[in-house]
Short mmCIF file of C-alpha atoms in Angstrom, two decimals:
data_model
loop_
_atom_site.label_atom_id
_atom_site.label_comp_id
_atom_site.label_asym_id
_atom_site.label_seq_id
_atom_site.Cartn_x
_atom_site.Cartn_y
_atom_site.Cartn_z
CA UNK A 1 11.21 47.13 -65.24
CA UNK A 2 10.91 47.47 -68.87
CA UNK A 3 7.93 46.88 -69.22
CA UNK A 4 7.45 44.46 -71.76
CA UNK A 5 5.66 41.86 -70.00
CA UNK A 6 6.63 38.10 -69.68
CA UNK A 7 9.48 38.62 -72.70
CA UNK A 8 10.64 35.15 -73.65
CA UNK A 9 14.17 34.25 -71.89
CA UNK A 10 16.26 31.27 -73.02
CA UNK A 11 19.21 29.83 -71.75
CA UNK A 12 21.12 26.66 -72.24
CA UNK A 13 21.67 24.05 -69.38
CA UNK A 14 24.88 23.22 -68.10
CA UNK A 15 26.92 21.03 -70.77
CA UNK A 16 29.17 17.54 -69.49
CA UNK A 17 32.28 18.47 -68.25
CA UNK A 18 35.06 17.22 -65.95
CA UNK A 19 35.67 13.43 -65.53
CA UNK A 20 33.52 10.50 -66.33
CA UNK A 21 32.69 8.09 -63.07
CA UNK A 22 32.11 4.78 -63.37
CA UNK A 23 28.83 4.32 -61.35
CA UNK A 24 26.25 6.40 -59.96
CA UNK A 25 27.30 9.18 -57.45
CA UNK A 26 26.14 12.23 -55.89
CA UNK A 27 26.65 15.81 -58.69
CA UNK A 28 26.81 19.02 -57.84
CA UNK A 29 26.61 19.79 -61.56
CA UNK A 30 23.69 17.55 -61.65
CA UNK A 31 21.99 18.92 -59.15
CA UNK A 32 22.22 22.83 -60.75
CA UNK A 33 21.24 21.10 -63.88
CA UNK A 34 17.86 20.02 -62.25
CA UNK A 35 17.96 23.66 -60.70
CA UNK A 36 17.81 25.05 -64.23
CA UNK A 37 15.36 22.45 -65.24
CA UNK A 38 12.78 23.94 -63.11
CA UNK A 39 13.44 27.10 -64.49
CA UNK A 40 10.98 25.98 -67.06
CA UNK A 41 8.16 26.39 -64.15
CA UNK A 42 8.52 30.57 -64.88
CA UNK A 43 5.95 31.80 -67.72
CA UNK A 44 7.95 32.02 -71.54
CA UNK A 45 10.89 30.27 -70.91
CA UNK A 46 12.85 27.69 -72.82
CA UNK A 47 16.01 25.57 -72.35
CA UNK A 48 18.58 24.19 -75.06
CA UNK A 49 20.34 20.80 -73.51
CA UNK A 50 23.77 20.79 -74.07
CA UNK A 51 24.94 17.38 -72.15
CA UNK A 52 26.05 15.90 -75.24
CA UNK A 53 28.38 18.48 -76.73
CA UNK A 54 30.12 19.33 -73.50
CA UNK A 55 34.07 18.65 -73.16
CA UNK A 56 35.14 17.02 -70.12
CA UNK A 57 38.29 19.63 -69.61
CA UNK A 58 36.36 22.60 -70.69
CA UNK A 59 32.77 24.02 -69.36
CA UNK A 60 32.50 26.38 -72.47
CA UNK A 61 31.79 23.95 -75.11
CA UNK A 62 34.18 24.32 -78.41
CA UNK A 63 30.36 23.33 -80.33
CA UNK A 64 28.96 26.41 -80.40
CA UNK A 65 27.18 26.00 -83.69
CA UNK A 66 24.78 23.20 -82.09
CA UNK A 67 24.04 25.02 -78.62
CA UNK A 68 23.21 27.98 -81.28
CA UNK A 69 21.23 26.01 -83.39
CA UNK A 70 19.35 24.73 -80.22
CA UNK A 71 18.54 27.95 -78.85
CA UNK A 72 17.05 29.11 -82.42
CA UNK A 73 14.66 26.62 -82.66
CA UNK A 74 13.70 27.62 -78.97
CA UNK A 75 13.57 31.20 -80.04
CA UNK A 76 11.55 29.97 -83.48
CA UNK A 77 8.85 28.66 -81.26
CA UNK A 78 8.55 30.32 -77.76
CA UNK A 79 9.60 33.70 -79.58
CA UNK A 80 8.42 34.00 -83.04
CA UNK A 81 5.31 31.66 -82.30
CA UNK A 82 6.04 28.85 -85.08
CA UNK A 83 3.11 26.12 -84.45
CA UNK A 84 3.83 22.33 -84.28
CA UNK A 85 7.36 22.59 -84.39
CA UNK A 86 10.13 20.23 -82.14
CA UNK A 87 12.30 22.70 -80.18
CA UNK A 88 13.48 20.62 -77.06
CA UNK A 89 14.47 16.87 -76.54
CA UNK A 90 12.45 15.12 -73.84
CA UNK A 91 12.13 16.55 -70.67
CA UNK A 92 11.19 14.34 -67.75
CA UNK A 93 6.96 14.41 -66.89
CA UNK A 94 6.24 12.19 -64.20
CA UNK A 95 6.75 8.40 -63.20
CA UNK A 96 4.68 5.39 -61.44
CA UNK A 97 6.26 2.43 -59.90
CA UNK A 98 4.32 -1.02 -61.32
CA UNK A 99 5.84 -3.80 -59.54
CA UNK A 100 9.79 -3.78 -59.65
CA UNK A 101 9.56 -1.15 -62.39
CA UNK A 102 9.37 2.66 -63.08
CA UNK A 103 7.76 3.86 -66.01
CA UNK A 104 8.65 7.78 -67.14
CA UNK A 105 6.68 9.37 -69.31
CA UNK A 106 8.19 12.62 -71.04
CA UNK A 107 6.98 15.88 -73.16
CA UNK A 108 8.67 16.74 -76.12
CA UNK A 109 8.65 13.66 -77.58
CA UNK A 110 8.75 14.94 -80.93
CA UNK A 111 8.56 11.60 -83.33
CA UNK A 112 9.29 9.27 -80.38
CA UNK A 113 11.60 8.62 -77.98
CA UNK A 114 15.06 6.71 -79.35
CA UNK A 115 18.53 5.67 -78.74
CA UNK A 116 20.96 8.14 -80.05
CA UNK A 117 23.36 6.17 -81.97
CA UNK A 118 21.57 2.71 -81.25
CA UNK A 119 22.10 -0.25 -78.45
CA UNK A 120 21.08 0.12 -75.13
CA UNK A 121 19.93 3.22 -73.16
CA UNK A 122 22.53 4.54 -70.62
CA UNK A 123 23.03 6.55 -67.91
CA UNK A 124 19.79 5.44 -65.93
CA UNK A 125 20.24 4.41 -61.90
CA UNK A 126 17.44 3.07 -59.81
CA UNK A 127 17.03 3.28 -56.16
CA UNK A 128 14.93 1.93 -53.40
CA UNK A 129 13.99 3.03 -50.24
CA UNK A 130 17.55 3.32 -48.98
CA UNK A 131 18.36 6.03 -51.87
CA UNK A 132 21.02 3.98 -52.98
CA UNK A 133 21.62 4.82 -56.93
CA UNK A 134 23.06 1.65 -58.92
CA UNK A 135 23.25 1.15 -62.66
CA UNK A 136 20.05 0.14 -64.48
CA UNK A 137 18.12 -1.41 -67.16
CA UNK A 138 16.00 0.95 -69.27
CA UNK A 139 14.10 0.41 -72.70
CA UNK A 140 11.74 2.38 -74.41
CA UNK A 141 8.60 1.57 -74.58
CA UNK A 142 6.26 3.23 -76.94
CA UNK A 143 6.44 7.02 -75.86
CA UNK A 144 7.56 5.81 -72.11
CA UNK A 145 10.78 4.56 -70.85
CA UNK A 146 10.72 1.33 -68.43
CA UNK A 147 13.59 1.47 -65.86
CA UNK A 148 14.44 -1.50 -63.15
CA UNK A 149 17.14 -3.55 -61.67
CA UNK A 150 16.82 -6.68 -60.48
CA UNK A 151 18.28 -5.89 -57.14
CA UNK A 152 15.74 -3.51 -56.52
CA UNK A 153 12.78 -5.28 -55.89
CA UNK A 154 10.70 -2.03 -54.66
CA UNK A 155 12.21 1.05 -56.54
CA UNK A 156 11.22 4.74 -55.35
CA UNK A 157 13.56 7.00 -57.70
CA UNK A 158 15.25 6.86 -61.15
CA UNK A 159 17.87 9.40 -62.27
CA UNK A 160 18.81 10.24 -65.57
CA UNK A 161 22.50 11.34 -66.18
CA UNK A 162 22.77 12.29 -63.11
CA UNK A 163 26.72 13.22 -63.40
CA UNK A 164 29.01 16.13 -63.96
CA UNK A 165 29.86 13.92 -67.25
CA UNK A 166 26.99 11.89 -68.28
CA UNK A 167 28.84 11.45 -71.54
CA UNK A 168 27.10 7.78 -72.41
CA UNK A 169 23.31 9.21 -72.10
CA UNK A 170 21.50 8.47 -75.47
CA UNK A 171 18.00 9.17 -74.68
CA UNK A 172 16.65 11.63 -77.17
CA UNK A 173 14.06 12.14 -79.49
CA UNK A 174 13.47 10.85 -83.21
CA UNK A 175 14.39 14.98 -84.03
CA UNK A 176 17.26 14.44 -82.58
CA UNK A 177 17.68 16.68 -79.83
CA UNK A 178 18.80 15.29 -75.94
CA UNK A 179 16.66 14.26 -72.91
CA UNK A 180 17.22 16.74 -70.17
CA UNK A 181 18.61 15.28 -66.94
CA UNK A 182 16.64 14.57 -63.91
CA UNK A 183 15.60 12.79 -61.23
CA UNK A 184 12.51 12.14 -59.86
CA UNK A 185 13.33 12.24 -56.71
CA UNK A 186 10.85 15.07 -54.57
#
């Protein structure tokens, strides 16, 4: 309508909020979070992941600085056309099951994928054919991230902080900036 063409549009995803649960369980929040995440499917648009600076009794997060700072370097490259530039943590490409495993691969890697504040990677569940999501293992693996449980001897789905909260998810890249949620779950 005013005619400008495909004008870049950003947003920001939904941040953490409300209370943490103690093992994997079904989201609303999650589930518009993976809404928004294929919101990315629509010609010039970009999304600033805000799952780490959420507050669990507020859904406007007091951080508005870093969802700012998020969106600019969105803006920098989607708008203003800066080259070779990170602008997004990793977002979720595709998987394949090898064995008891799932490897992910991402975009957006930036450096390489790490572990935001070191240990172990968190917030990954596993499921098998039965769709029921427990706790699992995860490690990254060169630009990939392995994912298994060894109750799950034939695994069809992974989700990543899949939770209103996800407030222990650590994937991100060496830039800095948070893995989207998702699941890969058709």
């Amino acid at each position: 309508h005013w005619k400008q063409g495909d004008f870049p549009f950003l947003y920001v995803q939904l941040p953490n909020a409300f209370e943490e649960k103690g093992s994997p369980s079904e989201s609303n929040w999650a589930q518009l979070r993976n809404e928004q995440l294929k919101t990315l499917n629509v010609p010039n648009t970009a999304m600033a992941v805000a799952i780490d600076i959420g507050e669990w009794n507020d859904i406007h997060p007091l951080n508005k600085e870093d969802v700012g700072k998020r969106l600019a370097l969105q803006a920098m490259k989607l708008a203003y056309g800066e080259k070779g530039m990170v602008s997004s943590g990793p977002v979720y490409q595709s998987m394949k099951i090898k064995g008891s495993k799932i490897i992910l691969r991402f975009t957006d890697t930036g450096g390489g994928l790490v572990i935001r504040g070191g240990g172990e990677l968190q917030d990954f569940a596993i499921a098998g054919k039965d769709k029921n999501f427990v706790w699992a293992k995860a490690i990254i693996r060169k630009n990939t991230v392995l994912v298994w449980n060894d109750n799950i001897p034939l695994p069809v789905a992974v989700r990543y902080a899949w939770a209103d909260n996800p407030a222990s998810a650590n994937l991100c890249n060496h830039e800095g900036l948070p893995a989207s949620p998702f699941t890969t779950e058709k």
